[in-house]
Short mmCIF file of C-alpha atoms in Angstrom, two decimals:
data_model
loop_
_atom_site.label_atom_id
_atom_site.label_comp_id
_atom_site.label_asym_id
_atom_site.label_seq_id
_atom_site.Cartn_x
_atom_site.Cartn_y
_atom_site.Cartn_z
CA MET U 1 -19.75 35.31 -36.91
CA LYS U 2 -21.93 32.28 -37.31
CA THR U 3 -23.26 30.48 -34.29
CA LEU U 4 -20.88 27.64 -35.01
CA LYS U 5 -17.39 29.10 -35.10
CA MET U 6 -15.91 29.12 -38.57
CA ARG U 7 -12.21 28.38 -38.62
CA SER U 8 -10.20 30.53 -40.98
CA SER U 9 -7.72 28.87 -43.31
CA ALA U 10 -4.80 30.90 -44.63
CA ILE U 11 -5.52 32.86 -47.80
CA ALA U 12 -2.67 32.00 -50.15
CA MET U 13 -0.73 35.04 -51.27
CA THR U 14 -0.24 33.56 -54.73
CA ALA U 15 -4.00 33.37 -55.13
CA LEU U 16 -4.20 37.02 -54.09
CA ALA U 17 -1.61 37.97 -56.68
CA LEU U 18 -3.55 36.11 -59.37
CA LEU U 19 -6.75 37.81 -58.32
CA LEU U 20 -5.23 41.28 -58.30
CA THR U 21 -3.83 40.83 -61.78
CA SER U 22 -6.96 39.23 -63.24
CA ALA U 23 -9.45 41.11 -65.35
CA CYS U 24 -11.80 42.38 -62.67
CA GLY U 25 -13.17 45.34 -64.58
CA LYS U 26 -16.79 46.02 -65.19
CA ALA U 27 -18.29 43.96 -68.00
CA ASP U 28 -18.41 45.84 -71.29
CA THR U 29 -21.82 46.57 -72.76
CA THR U 30 -22.07 47.28 -76.47
CA ALA U 31 -25.13 49.12 -77.72
CA THR U 32 -26.57 47.95 -81.05
CA THR U 33 -28.21 50.70 -83.12
CA THR U 34 -30.55 50.43 -86.07
CA SER U 35 -30.02 52.65 -89.10
CA ALA U 36 -32.71 55.28 -89.48
CA SER U 37 -33.12 54.28 -93.15
CA THR U 38 -33.70 50.62 -92.31
CA ALA U 39 -37.16 49.59 -91.09
CA PRO U 40 -37.20 46.82 -88.46
CA SER U 41 -38.37 43.43 -89.64
CA ALA U 42 -41.69 42.00 -88.49
CA SER U 43 -39.94 39.46 -86.28
CA THR U 44 -37.85 42.22 -84.64
CA ALA U 45 -40.94 44.30 -83.99
CA ALA U 46 -42.73 41.33 -82.48
CA ALA U 47 -39.75 40.57 -80.30
CA SER U 48 -39.68 44.14 -79.02
CA ASN U 49 -43.18 43.67 -77.61
CA LYS U 50 -42.18 40.68 -75.53
CA PRO U 51 -41.88 41.31 -71.79
CA ALA U 52 -38.29 41.78 -70.71
CA GLU U 53 -36.64 38.84 -69.01
CA PRO U 54 -36.07 39.44 -65.28
CA VAL U 55 -32.53 40.23 -64.21
CA LYS U 56 -30.98 37.23 -62.48
CA VAL U 57 -28.81 37.85 -59.40
CA ILE U 58 -26.70 34.98 -58.08
CA TRP U 59 -26.00 35.33 -54.35
CA TRP U 60 -23.26 33.24 -52.76
CA HIS U 61 -23.63 32.84 -49.01
CA SER U 62 -22.28 30.80 -46.09
CA MET U 63 -25.38 30.34 -43.96
CA SER U 64 -26.22 26.68 -43.29
CA GLY U 65 -28.88 24.88 -41.23
CA GLU U 66 -31.59 27.11 -39.74
CA LEU U 67 -29.73 30.20 -40.95
CA GLY U 68 -29.87 28.84 -44.50
CA LYS U 69 -33.63 28.29 -44.19
CA ALA U 70 -34.05 31.92 -43.13
CA ILE U 71 -32.04 32.99 -46.20
CA ASP U 72 -34.27 30.92 -48.49
CA LYS U 73 -37.38 32.54 -47.02
CA LEU U 74 -35.99 36.06 -47.57
CA VAL U 75 -35.12 35.24 -51.18
CA ALA U 76 -38.50 33.62 -51.90
CA ASP U 77 -40.36 36.64 -50.49
CA PHE U 78 -38.22 39.07 -52.50
CA ASN U 79 -38.71 37.10 -55.73
CA ALA U 80 -42.47 36.98 -55.21
CA SER U 81 -42.63 40.77 -54.91
CA HIS U 82 -40.01 41.75 -57.52
CA LYS U 83 -40.76 40.29 -60.92
CA ASP U 84 -38.04 42.34 -62.65
CA VAL U 85 -35.24 40.94 -60.46
CA GLN U 86 -34.93 37.32 -59.41
CA VAL U 87 -32.35 36.22 -56.83
CA GLU U 88 -30.88 32.74 -56.58
CA ALA U 89 -29.17 32.00 -53.27
CA VAL U 90 -26.38 29.42 -53.44
CA PHE U 91 -24.67 28.03 -50.32
CA GLN U 92 -20.90 27.90 -50.88
CA GLY U 93 -19.61 26.39 -47.64
CA THR U 94 -17.66 28.30 -44.99
CA TYR U 95 -16.64 31.91 -45.43
CA ASP U 96 -13.13 30.82 -46.44
CA GLU U 97 -14.41 28.28 -48.96
CA SER U 98 -16.78 30.80 -50.52
CA LEU U 99 -14.05 33.45 -50.81
CA ASN U 100 -11.63 31.01 -52.43
CA LYS U 101 -14.31 29.97 -54.94
CA MET U 102 -14.91 33.63 -55.75
CA LYS U 103 -11.22 34.13 -56.49
CA ALA U 104 -11.20 31.11 -58.80
CA SER U 105 -14.27 32.42 -60.66
CA MET U 106 -13.01 35.93 -61.43
CA ASP U 107 -11.82 35.13 -64.97
CA THR U 108 -15.01 33.26 -65.81
CA LYS U 109 -18.72 34.02 -66.00
CA ASN U 110 -19.50 31.50 -63.30
CA GLY U 111 -19.06 33.77 -60.28
CA PRO U 112 -21.76 35.48 -58.22
CA SER U 113 -23.32 38.91 -58.62
CA LEU U 114 -23.41 39.26 -54.84
CA ILE U 115 -21.32 37.57 -52.14
CA GLN U 116 -21.42 37.39 -48.35
CA VAL U 117 -17.92 37.84 -46.89
CA TYR U 118 -16.90 37.69 -43.23
CA GLU U 119 -15.83 40.93 -41.59
CA ILE U 120 -12.14 40.01 -41.51
CA GLY U 121 -12.15 39.72 -45.30
CA SER U 122 -12.94 43.43 -45.69
CA ARG U 123 -9.42 44.69 -46.45
CA PHE U 124 -8.85 41.87 -48.94
CA MET U 125 -12.11 42.59 -50.79
CA ILE U 126 -11.24 46.28 -51.12
CA ASP U 127 -7.69 45.53 -52.29
CA SER U 128 -8.93 42.95 -54.80
CA LYS U 129 -10.54 45.69 -56.95
CA ALA U 130 -13.21 43.07 -57.70
CA ILE U 131 -16.13 45.02 -56.26
CA THR U 132 -18.23 48.09 -56.92
CA PRO U 133 -18.26 50.00 -53.61
CA MET U 134 -21.70 50.12 -51.99
CA GLN U 135 -21.19 53.89 -51.70
CA THR U 136 -21.60 54.13 -55.50
CA PHE U 137 -25.17 52.85 -55.31
CA ILE U 138 -25.92 54.79 -52.11
CA ASP U 139 -24.86 58.08 -53.71
CA ALA U 140 -26.65 57.42 -57.02
CA ASP U 141 -29.86 56.48 -55.22
CA LYS U 142 -29.54 59.12 -52.48
CA TYR U 143 -30.14 56.24 -50.09
CA ASP U 144 -30.51 57.38 -46.47
CA VAL U 145 -27.94 55.47 -44.39
CA SER U 146 -28.97 57.31 -41.22
CA GLN U 147 -31.71 54.70 -40.85
CA LEU U 148 -29.00 52.09 -40.22
CA GLU U 149 -27.06 51.40 -37.00
CA GLU U 150 -24.02 53.69 -36.94
CA ASN U 151 -21.86 51.35 -34.84
CA ILE U 152 -22.45 48.58 -37.39
CA LEU U 153 -21.78 50.76 -40.43
CA ASN U 154 -18.55 52.02 -38.85
CA TYR U 155 -16.77 48.71 -39.26
CA TYR U 156 -17.45 48.52 -42.99
CA ARG U 157 -16.51 52.14 -43.70
CA VAL U 158 -12.96 52.65 -44.93
CA ASP U 159 -11.77 56.13 -46.00
CA ASN U 160 -15.31 57.37 -45.23
CA LYS U 161 -16.68 55.09 -47.93
CA LEU U 162 -19.01 52.13 -47.45
CA TYR U 163 -17.66 49.24 -49.53
CA SER U 164 -20.24 46.65 -48.49
CA MET U 165 -23.60 46.47 -46.76
CA PRO U 166 -23.68 44.88 -43.29
CA PHE U 167 -25.84 41.76 -43.20
CA ASN U 168 -25.41 39.32 -40.30
CA THR U 169 -23.98 41.15 -37.30
CA SER U 170 -23.04 39.99 -33.81
CA ASN U 171 -20.68 40.74 -30.93
CA PRO U 172 -19.58 38.81 -27.83
CA ILE U 173 -21.19 38.97 -24.40
CA LEU U 174 -20.61 37.24 -21.08
CA TYR U 175 -23.08 34.43 -20.33
CA TYR U 176 -23.44 33.23 -16.73
CA ASN U 177 -25.39 30.64 -14.77
CA LYS U 178 -27.67 32.52 -12.35
CA ASP U 179 -28.37 29.39 -10.31
CA MET U 180 -24.64 28.79 -9.76
CA PHE U 181 -24.27 32.45 -8.74
CA LYS U 182 -26.97 32.05 -6.08
CA ALA U 183 -25.44 28.83 -4.77
CA ALA U 184 -22.03 30.54 -4.50
CA GLY U 185 -23.47 33.50 -2.58
CA LEU U 186 -23.11 35.88 -5.54
CA ASP U 187 -25.82 38.31 -6.60
CA PRO U 188 -27.27 36.92 -9.86
CA GLU U 189 -28.52 40.38 -10.79
CA LYS U 190 -25.06 41.97 -10.48
CA PRO U 191 -22.75 40.18 -12.91
CA PRO U 192 -19.01 40.98 -12.95
CA THR U 193 -17.92 43.78 -15.28
CA THR U 194 -14.12 43.97 -14.76
CA TYR U 195 -11.30 41.45 -15.07
CA ASP U 196 -10.83 41.42 -11.28
CA GLU U 197 -14.54 40.90 -10.64
CA VAL U 198 -14.65 38.01 -13.13
CA ALA U 199 -11.61 36.42 -11.47
CA LYS U 200 -13.17 36.70 -7.98
CA ALA U 201 -16.53 35.34 -9.18
CA ALA U 202 -14.77 32.46 -10.95
CA GLN U 203 -13.03 31.43 -7.72
CA ALA U 204 -16.31 31.56 -5.77
CA LEU U 205 -18.04 29.45 -8.44
CA SER U 206 -15.29 26.82 -8.62
CA LYS U 207 -16.45 24.00 -6.35
CA ASP U 208 -18.00 20.55 -6.48
CA GLY U 209 -15.96 19.70 -9.56
CA LYS U 210 -17.28 22.69 -11.50
CA SER U 211 -15.24 25.48 -13.09
CA GLY U 212 -16.03 29.13 -12.49
CA ALA U 213 -15.36 30.05 -16.11
CA SER U 214 -14.19 28.84 -19.50
CA PHE U 215 -13.39 30.95 -22.56
CA ALA U 216 -12.63 29.39 -25.91
CA ILE U 217 -9.20 30.17 -27.37
CA TYR U 218 -10.57 32.37 -30.12
CA GLY U 219 -8.71 35.24 -31.79
CA TRP U 220 -11.97 37.17 -32.12
CA PHE U 221 -12.17 37.46 -28.33
CA MET U 222 -8.68 39.02 -28.13
CA GLU U 223 -9.67 41.57 -30.79
CA GLN U 224 -12.76 42.41 -28.71
CA PHE U 225 -10.76 42.75 -25.47
CA PHE U 226 -8.54 45.32 -27.22
CA ALA U 227 -11.50 47.34 -28.52
CA ASN U 228 -13.17 47.24 -25.10
CA GLN U 229 -10.09 48.94 -23.63
CA GLY U 230 -10.04 51.55 -26.39
CA ALA U 231 -6.79 50.02 -27.67
CA GLU U 232 -5.92 49.64 -31.35
CA TYR U 233 -4.95 46.17 -32.57
CA LEU U 234 -2.83 47.43 -35.49
CA ASN U 235 -0.76 50.52 -36.21
CA ASN U 236 -1.84 53.27 -38.61
CA GLY U 237 -5.18 53.76 -36.88
CA ASN U 238 -6.02 50.05 -36.84
CA GLY U 239 -5.11 49.93 -40.53
CA ARG U 240 -7.69 52.61 -41.35
CA THR U 241 -5.67 55.83 -41.76
CA SER U 242 -3.29 53.87 -44.02
CA PRO U 243 -2.63 50.14 -44.52
CA ALA U 244 -1.34 48.48 -41.35
CA THR U 245 2.31 47.47 -41.24
CA GLU U 246 2.58 46.25 -37.62
CA SER U 247 0.53 44.15 -35.23
CA GLN U 248 0.08 45.61 -31.75
CA VAL U 249 -1.23 42.43 -30.14
CA ASN U 250 1.74 42.57 -27.73
CA ALA U 251 0.67 45.97 -26.33
CA ASP U 252 -0.37 46.39 -22.68
CA ALA U 253 -4.01 45.64 -23.56
CA GLY U 254 -3.03 42.20 -24.84
CA VAL U 255 -0.55 41.40 -22.07
CA LYS U 256 -3.03 42.39 -19.32
CA THR U 257 -5.71 40.25 -20.91
CA LEU U 258 -3.54 37.18 -21.28
CA GLU U 259 -2.10 37.50 -17.76
CA TRP U 260 -5.63 37.66 -16.33
CA TRP U 261 -6.76 34.68 -18.40
CA LYS U 262 -3.68 32.60 -17.50
CA GLN U 263 -4.01 33.36 -13.79
CA MET U 264 -7.54 31.92 -13.75
CA VAL U 265 -6.43 28.80 -15.62
CA ASP U 266 -3.42 28.38 -13.30
CA ASN U 267 -5.52 28.58 -10.11
CA LYS U 268 -8.10 26.25 -11.69
CA SER U 269 -10.96 28.73 -11.47
CA ALA U 270 -11.18 28.65 -15.29
CA ALA U 271 -11.09 25.56 -17.51
CA ASN U 272 -9.12 25.56 -20.74
CA LEU U 273 -11.28 23.61 -23.20
CA GLY U 274 -9.39 24.58 -26.33
CA ARG U 275 -10.27 26.49 -29.46
CA LYS U 276 -13.83 25.36 -30.21
CA THR U 277 -16.55 27.67 -28.92
CA ASP U 278 -18.93 24.71 -29.16
CA ASP U 279 -16.96 22.89 -26.47
CA THR U 280 -17.24 25.74 -23.97
CA LYS U 281 -20.92 26.17 -24.87
CA LYS U 282 -21.63 22.49 -24.21
CA ALA U 283 -19.85 22.64 -20.84
CA PHE U 284 -21.83 25.76 -19.92
CA LEU U 285 -25.16 24.16 -20.89
CA ALA U 286 -24.23 21.04 -18.93
CA GLY U 287 -23.90 23.21 -15.80
CA GLN U 288 -20.17 22.47 -15.52
CA VAL U 289 -19.05 26.06 -16.14
CA GLY U 290 -20.35 29.18 -14.40
CA MET U 291 -19.38 31.82 -16.99
CA THR U 292 -18.42 31.81 -20.64
CA LEU U 293 -18.00 34.14 -23.61
CA ASP U 294 -19.94 33.63 -26.81
CA SER U 295 -21.50 35.49 -29.70
CA THR U 296 -24.83 37.26 -29.37
CA ALA U 297 -25.86 35.09 -32.32
CA SER U 298 -25.69 32.09 -29.94
CA LEU U 299 -28.11 33.64 -27.44
CA ARG U 300 -31.32 31.90 -28.50
CA GLY U 301 -29.62 28.51 -28.62
CA ILE U 302 -27.98 28.98 -25.23
CA VAL U 303 -31.15 30.21 -23.48
CA SER U 304 -33.23 27.44 -25.07
CA GLY U 305 -30.58 24.83 -24.25
CA ALA U 306 -30.55 25.83 -20.59
CA ASP U 307 -34.37 25.95 -20.32
CA GLY U 308 -35.56 23.80 -17.43
CA LYS U 309 -32.01 23.35 -16.12
CA PHE U 310 -30.91 26.82 -15.02
CA GLN U 311 -31.48 30.51 -15.70
CA VAL U 312 -29.08 32.25 -18.07
CA GLY U 313 -27.79 35.73 -17.29
CA THR U 314 -25.98 38.01 -19.73
CA ALA U 315 -23.50 40.83 -19.17
CA TYR U 316 -21.21 43.14 -21.10
CA LEU U 317 -17.77 41.96 -22.17
CA PRO U 318 -15.47 42.54 -19.14
CA LYS U 319 -12.45 44.87 -19.19
CA PRO U 320 -9.70 45.95 -16.75
CA GLU U 321 -10.58 48.48 -14.07
CA GLY U 322 -10.00 52.02 -15.37
CA ALA U 323 -9.62 50.98 -19.03
CA GLY U 324 -10.11 53.63 -21.72
CA ASP U 325 -13.29 54.35 -23.64
CA GLY U 326 -14.16 51.48 -25.87
CA GLY U 327 -16.76 48.88 -26.61
CA VAL U 328 -17.28 45.97 -28.94
CA VAL U 329 -16.42 45.51 -32.59
CA VAL U 330 -19.10 43.99 -34.80
CA GLY U 331 -18.52 40.51 -36.10
CA GLY U 332 -20.35 38.56 -38.77
CA ALA U 333 -20.41 39.37 -42.46
CA SER U 334 -21.48 41.87 -45.11
CA LEU U 335 -22.58 41.82 -48.74
CA TYR U 336 -20.40 42.86 -51.71
CA ILE U 337 -21.47 43.51 -55.30
CA LEU U 338 -19.01 42.14 -57.88
CA ASN U 339 -17.94 44.52 -60.64
CA ASN U 340 -17.40 41.92 -63.38
CA LYS U 341 -21.17 41.62 -63.82
CA SER U 342 -23.42 43.74 -66.04
CA GLU U 343 -24.79 47.03 -64.82
CA ALA U 344 -28.27 45.49 -64.75
CA GLU U 345 -27.12 42.64 -62.48
CA GLN U 346 -25.34 45.03 -60.15
CA LYS U 347 -28.42 47.25 -59.90
CA GLY U 348 -30.54 44.16 -59.30
CA ALA U 349 -28.24 43.15 -56.45
CA TRP U 350 -28.59 46.65 -55.00
CA GLU U 351 -32.41 46.37 -55.12
CA PHE U 352 -32.17 43.12 -53.17
CA ILE U 353 -29.82 44.69 -50.62
CA LYS U 354 -32.27 47.56 -50.05
CA TYR U 355 -35.02 45.00 -49.51
CA LEU U 356 -32.92 43.14 -46.95
CA ALA U 357 -32.39 46.39 -45.02
CA THR U 358 -36.10 47.15 -44.57
CA PRO U 359 -37.37 47.11 -40.97
CA GLU U 360 -39.75 44.18 -41.56
CA VAL U 361 -37.07 41.98 -43.13
CA GLN U 362 -34.48 42.93 -40.51
CA ALA U 363 -36.91 42.11 -37.70
CA TYR U 364 -37.63 38.69 -39.26
CA TRP U 365 -33.91 38.02 -39.77
CA SER U 366 -33.02 38.99 -36.18
CA VAL U 367 -35.81 37.00 -34.55
CA ASN U 368 -35.03 33.88 -36.59
CA THR U 369 -31.24 33.99 -36.34
CA GLY U 370 -30.18 35.95 -33.26
CA TYR U 371 -28.20 38.48 -35.30
CA PHE U 372 -28.66 42.21 -34.71
CA PRO U 373 -31.01 44.13 -36.99
CA ILE U 374 -28.94 46.65 -38.94
CA THR U 375 -31.97 48.93 -39.28
CA LYS U 376 -33.03 50.99 -36.26
CA LYS U 377 -36.77 50.84 -36.98
CA ALA U 378 -36.70 47.03 -36.86
CA TYR U 379 -37.04 47.40 -33.08
CA ASP U 380 -40.47 49.00 -33.63
CA GLU U 381 -41.78 45.85 -35.32
CA GLN U 382 -44.12 43.81 -33.09
CA VAL U 383 -42.29 40.55 -33.80
CA MET U 384 -39.11 42.18 -32.48
CA LYS U 385 -40.84 43.48 -29.36
CA ASP U 386 -42.29 40.01 -28.69
CA ASN U 387 -38.86 38.44 -29.12
CA LEU U 388 -37.33 40.78 -26.53
CA VAL U 389 -40.05 39.75 -24.07
CA LYS U 390 -39.23 36.09 -24.72
CA TYR U 391 -35.46 36.63 -24.64
CA PRO U 392 -34.83 39.62 -22.34
CA GLN U 393 -31.13 38.65 -22.27
CA PHE U 394 -30.84 40.04 -25.80
CA LYS U 395 -31.29 43.56 -24.41
CA THR U 396 -27.77 43.24 -22.95
CA ALA U 397 -26.39 42.79 -26.47
CA ILE U 398 -28.38 45.74 -27.85
CA ASP U 399 -27.36 48.03 -24.99
CA GLN U 400 -23.70 47.00 -25.32
CA LEU U 401 -23.73 47.81 -29.03
CA HIS U 402 -25.33 51.20 -28.42
CA ALA U 403 -22.99 51.99 -25.49
CA THR U 404 -19.91 51.44 -27.66
CA LYS U 405 -17.87 54.63 -28.13
CA ALA U 406 -17.04 55.27 -31.77
CA ASN U 407 -13.28 55.47 -32.31
CA LYS U 408 -10.59 53.70 -34.33
CA ALA U 409 -10.38 50.93 -31.70
CA THR U 410 -14.08 50.07 -31.80
CA GLN U 411 -14.29 50.60 -35.55
CA GLY U 412 -12.18 47.45 -35.72
CA ALA U 413 -8.88 46.47 -37.27
CA VAL U 414 -8.59 45.82 -41.01
CA MET U 415 -5.80 43.84 -42.65
CA GLY U 416 -5.48 41.55 -45.63
CA VAL U 417 -4.00 38.71 -43.58
CA PHE U 418 -6.63 38.62 -40.85
CA PRO U 419 -7.45 34.89 -41.08
CA GLU U 420 -3.78 33.99 -40.62
CA ALA U 421 -3.40 36.59 -37.86
CA ARG U 422 -6.23 35.01 -35.86
CA GLN U 423 -4.59 31.61 -36.06
CA ILE U 424 -1.27 33.07 -34.89
CA VAL U 425 -2.90 34.80 -31.91
CA GLU U 426 -4.75 31.62 -30.98
CA GLY U 427 -1.44 29.78 -31.03
CA ALA U 428 0.07 32.37 -28.67
CA ILE U 429 -2.86 32.07 -26.24
CA GLU U 430 -2.59 28.28 -26.39
CA GLU U 431 1.13 28.32 -25.58
CA THR U 432 0.58 30.73 -22.69
CA LEU U 433 -2.27 28.82 -21.07
CA ALA U 434 -0.25 25.60 -21.39
CA GLY U 435 2.65 27.24 -19.53
CA LYS U 436 5.03 27.04 -22.49
CA LYS U 437 5.57 30.81 -22.78
CA ALA U 438 5.02 33.90 -20.65
CA PRO U 439 2.18 36.14 -21.92
CA LYS U 440 4.49 38.93 -23.13
CA ASP U 441 6.88 36.53 -24.87
CA ALA U 442 4.06 34.70 -26.65
CA LEU U 443 2.45 37.94 -27.83
CA ASP U 444 5.80 39.43 -28.91
CA ALA U 445 6.36 36.42 -31.15
CA ALA U 446 2.79 36.63 -32.49
CA ALA U 447 3.13 40.36 -33.26
CA LYS U 448 6.43 39.73 -35.11
CA SER U 449 4.92 36.94 -37.21
CA ILE U 450 1.79 38.94 -38.11
CA SER U 451 3.88 42.01 -38.99
CA GLU U 452 5.99 39.88 -41.35
CA LYS U 453 2.86 38.60 -43.08
CA LEU U 454 1.55 42.17 -43.38
CA ALA U 455 4.80 43.19 -45.10
CA THR U 456 4.46 40.38 -47.64
CA TYR U 457 0.79 41.17 -48.26
CA ASN U 458 1.43 44.90 -48.71
CA LYS U 459 4.17 44.18 -51.27
CA THR U 460 1.85 41.85 -53.18
CA VAL U 461 -0.93 44.44 -53.26
CA LYS U 462 1.47 47.07 -54.63
#
């Protein structure tokens, strides 16, 4: 997830059908042999002594602003140290825009060798048959994945195979205003951890025209609340034992969450500021909201934005008292290698991916973006240690990731219609908080609509 929330537009099923029927196979390579009885010409011999041209890898990404500058630095450093492979990073707009451009490019030579795709595009990328699974390169190279964070890898593994390499990774945490906590008689060093505790703290914080809490209406948060309760969002093992056919957003985990959320909005201890995470973030930084939810990737910006005004505290994502074993699901994006490129380009992309996963590069990436390092040894780098001293709040995010229990719930749901599903869930939350529908009724309707879309998608894939 980027710091600024990217809204997901619906992926047209007709485009999917076109993609699945397009020629996505690996590019053919034809070897040219010289007859043993024919001596090479002088010009051919001279040409054979020329240094080989470096392999060019085109990387499509969706990182803008400061994140884009960090990308450019990584690419420049790689190119300076790898003369045989040269990477060109090309910004392609939002995740949705980039994915749609990739689909349109599949029958041409204009597409990328490597593409960054948001986590909810995972099922679609696998079903598209447009990629070479990352596991292919890992196995051929005997690459040691144990050096990488297991709870991050888990999301991108399907059928025990890694299809992509995690790149920018985040999860949500609770941010709170320590100064407001003190003023309300709450212990700023003991943040709330359960739904009930959050509700009580929100009431205590709601005074002088300020709201105790505000959470953006974001489908990602509902997915996280499910995982934190150890509850699966989709049937068939969250769509991992076999393709999902039904949404379970109307299960007890969802109803409990929405009832808790609505109760706080109804008693005015929580403000409903709509779907944009930026709006809740601005209200929090203005000191108008005591608690909010946001991505770990927003941490540096939030702490810096509050500097001189109030002290920011961080806590784990809350859950109901007595909820099952769970934790957070990783958000963000991963990198896929396209299979309609030459073997040389694909291997070049793999070399770049290995470079990105080194401890030094991961430490630089984390410190300059706020995303988690995917490599464990990145935490041993001095720049990473210094960053944790400067932003001790980030330790909450690291501890929450490591405390997450590995199961199908925390591995995360996968479905080909995830962008549409998020929009549907956000609509259900919106209707509930506005008093138009009861939580169960709104989620029942959302589950039915998502399940219908899954049925259509599954037929198209077949």
